[in-house]
PDB file of C-alpha atoms in Angstrom:
ATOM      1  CA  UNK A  29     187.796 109.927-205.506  1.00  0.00           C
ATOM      2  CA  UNK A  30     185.404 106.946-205.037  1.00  0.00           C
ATOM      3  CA  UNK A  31     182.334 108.558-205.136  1.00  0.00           C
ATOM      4  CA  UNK A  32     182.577 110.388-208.541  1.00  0.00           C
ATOM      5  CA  UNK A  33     179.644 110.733-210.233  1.00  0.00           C
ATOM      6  CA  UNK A  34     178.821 109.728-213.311  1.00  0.00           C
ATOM      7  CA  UNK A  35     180.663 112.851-216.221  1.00  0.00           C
ATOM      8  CA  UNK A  36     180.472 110.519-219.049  1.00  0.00           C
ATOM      9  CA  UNK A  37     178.056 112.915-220.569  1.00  0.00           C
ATOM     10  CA  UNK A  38     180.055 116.155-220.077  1.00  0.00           C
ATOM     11  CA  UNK A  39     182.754 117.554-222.271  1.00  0.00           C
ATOM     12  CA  UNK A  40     185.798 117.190-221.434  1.00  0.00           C
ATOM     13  CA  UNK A  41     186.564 120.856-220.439  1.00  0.00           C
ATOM     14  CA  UNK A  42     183.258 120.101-218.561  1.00  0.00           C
ATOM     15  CA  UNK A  43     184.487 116.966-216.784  1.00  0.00           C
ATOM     16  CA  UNK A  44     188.125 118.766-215.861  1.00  0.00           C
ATOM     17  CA  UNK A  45     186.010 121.974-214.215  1.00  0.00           C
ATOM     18  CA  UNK A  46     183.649 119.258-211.887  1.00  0.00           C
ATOM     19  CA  UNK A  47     187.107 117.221-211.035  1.00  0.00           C
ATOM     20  CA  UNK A  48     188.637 120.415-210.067  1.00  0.00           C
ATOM     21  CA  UNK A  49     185.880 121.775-207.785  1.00  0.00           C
ATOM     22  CA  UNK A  50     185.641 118.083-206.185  1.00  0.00           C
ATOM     23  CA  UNK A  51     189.132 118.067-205.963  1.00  0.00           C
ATOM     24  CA  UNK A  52     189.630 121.059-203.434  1.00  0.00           C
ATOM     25  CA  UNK A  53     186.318 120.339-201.843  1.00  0.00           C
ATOM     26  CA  UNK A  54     187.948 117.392-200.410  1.00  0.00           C
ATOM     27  CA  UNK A  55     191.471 119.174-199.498  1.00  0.00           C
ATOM     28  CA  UNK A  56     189.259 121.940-197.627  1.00  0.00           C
ATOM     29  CA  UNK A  57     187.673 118.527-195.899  1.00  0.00           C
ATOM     30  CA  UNK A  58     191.108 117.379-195.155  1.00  0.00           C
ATOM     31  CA  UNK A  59     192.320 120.622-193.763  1.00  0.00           C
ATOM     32  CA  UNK A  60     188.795 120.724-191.704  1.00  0.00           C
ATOM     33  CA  UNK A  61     189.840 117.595-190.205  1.00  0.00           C
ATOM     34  CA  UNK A  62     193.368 118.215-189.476  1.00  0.00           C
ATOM     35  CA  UNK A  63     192.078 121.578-187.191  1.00  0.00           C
ATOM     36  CA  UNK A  64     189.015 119.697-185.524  1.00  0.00           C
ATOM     37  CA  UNK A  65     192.146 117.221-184.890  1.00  0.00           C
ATOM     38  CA  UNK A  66     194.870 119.910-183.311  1.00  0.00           C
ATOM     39  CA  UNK A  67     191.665 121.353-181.222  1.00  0.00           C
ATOM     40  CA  UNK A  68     190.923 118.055-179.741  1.00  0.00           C
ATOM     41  CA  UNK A  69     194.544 117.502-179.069  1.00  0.00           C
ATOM     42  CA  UNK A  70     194.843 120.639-177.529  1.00  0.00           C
ATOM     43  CA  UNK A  71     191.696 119.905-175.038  1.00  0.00           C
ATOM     44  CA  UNK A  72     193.041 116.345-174.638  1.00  0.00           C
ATOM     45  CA  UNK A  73     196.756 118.227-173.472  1.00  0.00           C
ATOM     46  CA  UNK A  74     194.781 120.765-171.027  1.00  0.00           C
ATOM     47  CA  UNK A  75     193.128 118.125-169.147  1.00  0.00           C
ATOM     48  CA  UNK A  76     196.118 116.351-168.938  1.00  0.00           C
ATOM     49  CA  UNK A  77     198.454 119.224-167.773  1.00  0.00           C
ATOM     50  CA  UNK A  78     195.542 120.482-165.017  1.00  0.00           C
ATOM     51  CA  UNK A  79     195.697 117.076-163.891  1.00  0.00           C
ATOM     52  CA  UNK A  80     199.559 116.687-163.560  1.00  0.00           C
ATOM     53  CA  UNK A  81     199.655 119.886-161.791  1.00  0.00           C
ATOM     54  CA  UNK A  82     196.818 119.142-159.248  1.00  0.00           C
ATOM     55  CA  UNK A  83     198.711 116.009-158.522  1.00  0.00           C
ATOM     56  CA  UNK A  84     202.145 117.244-157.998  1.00  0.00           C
ATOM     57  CA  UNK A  85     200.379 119.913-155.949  1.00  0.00           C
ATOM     58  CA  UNK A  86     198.391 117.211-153.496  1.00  0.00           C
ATOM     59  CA  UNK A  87     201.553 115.251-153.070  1.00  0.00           C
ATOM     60  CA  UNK A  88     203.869 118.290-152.262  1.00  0.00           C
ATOM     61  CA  UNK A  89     200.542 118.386-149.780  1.00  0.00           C
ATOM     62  CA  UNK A  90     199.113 122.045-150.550  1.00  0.00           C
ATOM     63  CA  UNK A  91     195.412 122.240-149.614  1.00  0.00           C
ATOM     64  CA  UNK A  92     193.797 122.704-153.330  1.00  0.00           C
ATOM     65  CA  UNK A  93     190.081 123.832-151.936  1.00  0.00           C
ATOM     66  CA  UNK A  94     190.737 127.725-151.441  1.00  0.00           C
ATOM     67  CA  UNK A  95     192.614 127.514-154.832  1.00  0.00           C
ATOM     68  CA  UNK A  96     191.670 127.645-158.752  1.00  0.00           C
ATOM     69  CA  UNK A  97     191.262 124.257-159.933  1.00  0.00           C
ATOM     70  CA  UNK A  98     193.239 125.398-163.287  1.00  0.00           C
ATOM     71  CA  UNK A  99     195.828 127.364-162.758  1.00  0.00           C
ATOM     72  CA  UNK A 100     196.590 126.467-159.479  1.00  0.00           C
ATOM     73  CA  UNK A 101     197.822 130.430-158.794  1.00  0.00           C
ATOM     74  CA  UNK A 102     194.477 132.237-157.926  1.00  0.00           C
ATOM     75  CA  UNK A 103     193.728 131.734-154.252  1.00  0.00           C
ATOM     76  CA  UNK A 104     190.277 132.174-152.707  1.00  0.00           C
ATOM     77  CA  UNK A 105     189.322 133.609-149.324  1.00  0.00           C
ATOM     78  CA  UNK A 106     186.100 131.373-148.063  1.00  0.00           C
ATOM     79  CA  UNK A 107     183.173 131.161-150.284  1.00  0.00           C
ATOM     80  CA  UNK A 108     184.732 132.706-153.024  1.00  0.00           C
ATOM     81  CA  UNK A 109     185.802 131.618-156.884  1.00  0.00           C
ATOM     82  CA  UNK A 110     183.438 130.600-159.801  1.00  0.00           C
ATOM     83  CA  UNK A 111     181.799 127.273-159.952  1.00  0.00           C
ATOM     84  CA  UNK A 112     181.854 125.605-163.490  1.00  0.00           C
ATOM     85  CA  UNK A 113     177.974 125.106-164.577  1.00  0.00           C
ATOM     86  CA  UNK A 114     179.111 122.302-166.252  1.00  0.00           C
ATOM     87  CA  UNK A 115     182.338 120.298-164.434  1.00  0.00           C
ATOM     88  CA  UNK A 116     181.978 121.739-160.730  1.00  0.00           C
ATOM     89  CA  UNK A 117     185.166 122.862-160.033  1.00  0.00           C
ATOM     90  CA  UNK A 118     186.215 125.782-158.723  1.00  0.00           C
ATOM     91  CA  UNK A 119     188.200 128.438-160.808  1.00  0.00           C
ATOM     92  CA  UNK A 120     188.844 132.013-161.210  1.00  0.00           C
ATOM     93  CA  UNK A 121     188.103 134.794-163.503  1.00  0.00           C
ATOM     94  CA  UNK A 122     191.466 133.816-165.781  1.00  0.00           C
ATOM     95  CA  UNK A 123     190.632 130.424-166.282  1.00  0.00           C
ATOM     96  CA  UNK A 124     186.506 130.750-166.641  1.00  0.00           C
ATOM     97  CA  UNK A 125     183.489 133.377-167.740  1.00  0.00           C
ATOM     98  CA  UNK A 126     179.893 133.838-167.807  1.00  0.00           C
ATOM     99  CA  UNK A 127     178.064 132.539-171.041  1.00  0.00           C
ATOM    100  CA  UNK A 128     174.550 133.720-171.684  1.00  0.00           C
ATOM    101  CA  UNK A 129     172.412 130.842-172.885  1.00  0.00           C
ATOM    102  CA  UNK A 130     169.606 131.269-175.188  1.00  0.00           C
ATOM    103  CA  UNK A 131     166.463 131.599-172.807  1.00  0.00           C
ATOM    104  CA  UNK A 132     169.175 135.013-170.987  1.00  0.00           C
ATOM    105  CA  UNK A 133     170.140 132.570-168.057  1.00  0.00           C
ATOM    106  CA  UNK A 134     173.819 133.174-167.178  1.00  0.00           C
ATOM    107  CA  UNK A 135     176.718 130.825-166.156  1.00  0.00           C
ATOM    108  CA  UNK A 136     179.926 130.417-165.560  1.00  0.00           C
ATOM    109  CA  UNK A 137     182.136 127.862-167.352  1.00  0.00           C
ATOM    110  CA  UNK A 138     185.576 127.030-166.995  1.00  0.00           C
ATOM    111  CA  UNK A 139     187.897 126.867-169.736  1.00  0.00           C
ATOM    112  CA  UNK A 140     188.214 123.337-170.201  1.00  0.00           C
ATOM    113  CA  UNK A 141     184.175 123.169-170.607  1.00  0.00           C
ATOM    114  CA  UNK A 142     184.280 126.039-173.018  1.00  0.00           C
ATOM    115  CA  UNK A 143     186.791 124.151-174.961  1.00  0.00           C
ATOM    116  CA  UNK A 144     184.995 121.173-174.849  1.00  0.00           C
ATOM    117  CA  UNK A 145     181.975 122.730-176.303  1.00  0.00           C
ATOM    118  CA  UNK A 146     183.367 124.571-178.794  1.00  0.00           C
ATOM    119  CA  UNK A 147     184.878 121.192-180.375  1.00  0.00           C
ATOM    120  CA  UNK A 148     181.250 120.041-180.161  1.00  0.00           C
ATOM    121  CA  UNK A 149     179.688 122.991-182.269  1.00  0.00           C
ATOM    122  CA  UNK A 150     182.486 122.572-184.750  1.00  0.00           C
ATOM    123  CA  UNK A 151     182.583 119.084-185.251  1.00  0.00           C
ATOM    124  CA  UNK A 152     178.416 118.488-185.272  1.00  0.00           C
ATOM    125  CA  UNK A 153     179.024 116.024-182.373  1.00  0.00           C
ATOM    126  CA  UNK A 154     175.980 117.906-180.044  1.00  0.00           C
ATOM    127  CA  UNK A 155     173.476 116.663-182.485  1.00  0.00           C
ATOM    128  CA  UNK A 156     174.598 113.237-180.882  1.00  0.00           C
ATOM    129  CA  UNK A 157     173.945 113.248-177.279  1.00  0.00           C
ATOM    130  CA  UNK A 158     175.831 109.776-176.592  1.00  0.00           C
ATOM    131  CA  UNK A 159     179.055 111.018-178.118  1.00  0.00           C
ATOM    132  CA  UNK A 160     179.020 114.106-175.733  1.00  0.00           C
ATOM    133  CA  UNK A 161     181.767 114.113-173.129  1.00  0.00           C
ATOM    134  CA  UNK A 162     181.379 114.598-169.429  1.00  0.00           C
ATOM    135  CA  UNK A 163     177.256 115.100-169.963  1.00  0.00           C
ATOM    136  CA  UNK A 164     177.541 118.631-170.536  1.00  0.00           C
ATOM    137  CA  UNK A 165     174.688 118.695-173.279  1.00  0.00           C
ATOM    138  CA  UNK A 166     172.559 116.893-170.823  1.00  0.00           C
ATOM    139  CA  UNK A 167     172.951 119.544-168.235  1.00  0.00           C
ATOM    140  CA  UNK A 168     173.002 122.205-170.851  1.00  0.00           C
ATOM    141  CA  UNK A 169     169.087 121.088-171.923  1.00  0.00           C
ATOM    142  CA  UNK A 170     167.741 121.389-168.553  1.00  0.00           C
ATOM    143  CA  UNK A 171     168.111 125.233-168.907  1.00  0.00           C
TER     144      UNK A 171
END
């Protein structure tokens, strides 16, 4: 605990109470972290396992256009499937939803993007546009 203040004037049932408080403010600070870290992991393993699937899927050479970009099950007849607001990619109503945004504009975002954002809220990163990934606050502000 580096950045104790100064107790010198307390009592020392005083001084114990304040050290205790501090104390399991910075294990609930520690468990904060560790779930910000296990939701970023999990986005970070999404991504990854979308990807691997689209790419086993191109080289066994099925055509990916009339199909949900996620899941890779939902087919589409023309025209048809969700576009993410935020990524552009196709998907279907398993792996996306509308969102109403503040000013009563609805979109639909994928999964991945909800994900994404949610991190953001949680962690405070929004407030800092250059640590936003794939532009979506960008996009988000022109609504």
């Amino acid at each position: 605990m580096a950045d104790m203040p100064d107790l010198s004037h307390l009592t020392q049932e005083e001084r114990a109470i304040i050290e205790g408080v501090m104390m399991r403010q910075k294990q609930e600070e520690e468990r904060e972290n560790e779930i910000m870290r296990r939701k970023q992991d999990e986005v970070a393993t999404l991504v990854d396992s979308i990807r691997q699937k689209s790419e086993q899927q191109k080289k066994a050479g099925v055509e990916l256009e009339a199909t949900c970009h996620i899941c890779l099950k939902t087919k589409f007849a023309d025209g048809i499937g969700h576009i993410c607001h935020y990524c552009n990619i196709r998907c279907c109503a398993k792996c996306g939803g509308k969102v109403t945004l503040r000013n009563n504009k609805v979109i639909w975002v994928c999964i991945v993007c909800r994900k994404k954002q949610e991190l953001l809220s949680k962690t405070g990163q929004w407030m800092n546009k250059s640590t936003s990934p794939d532009g979506m606050i960008r996009r988000q502000e022109g609504d």
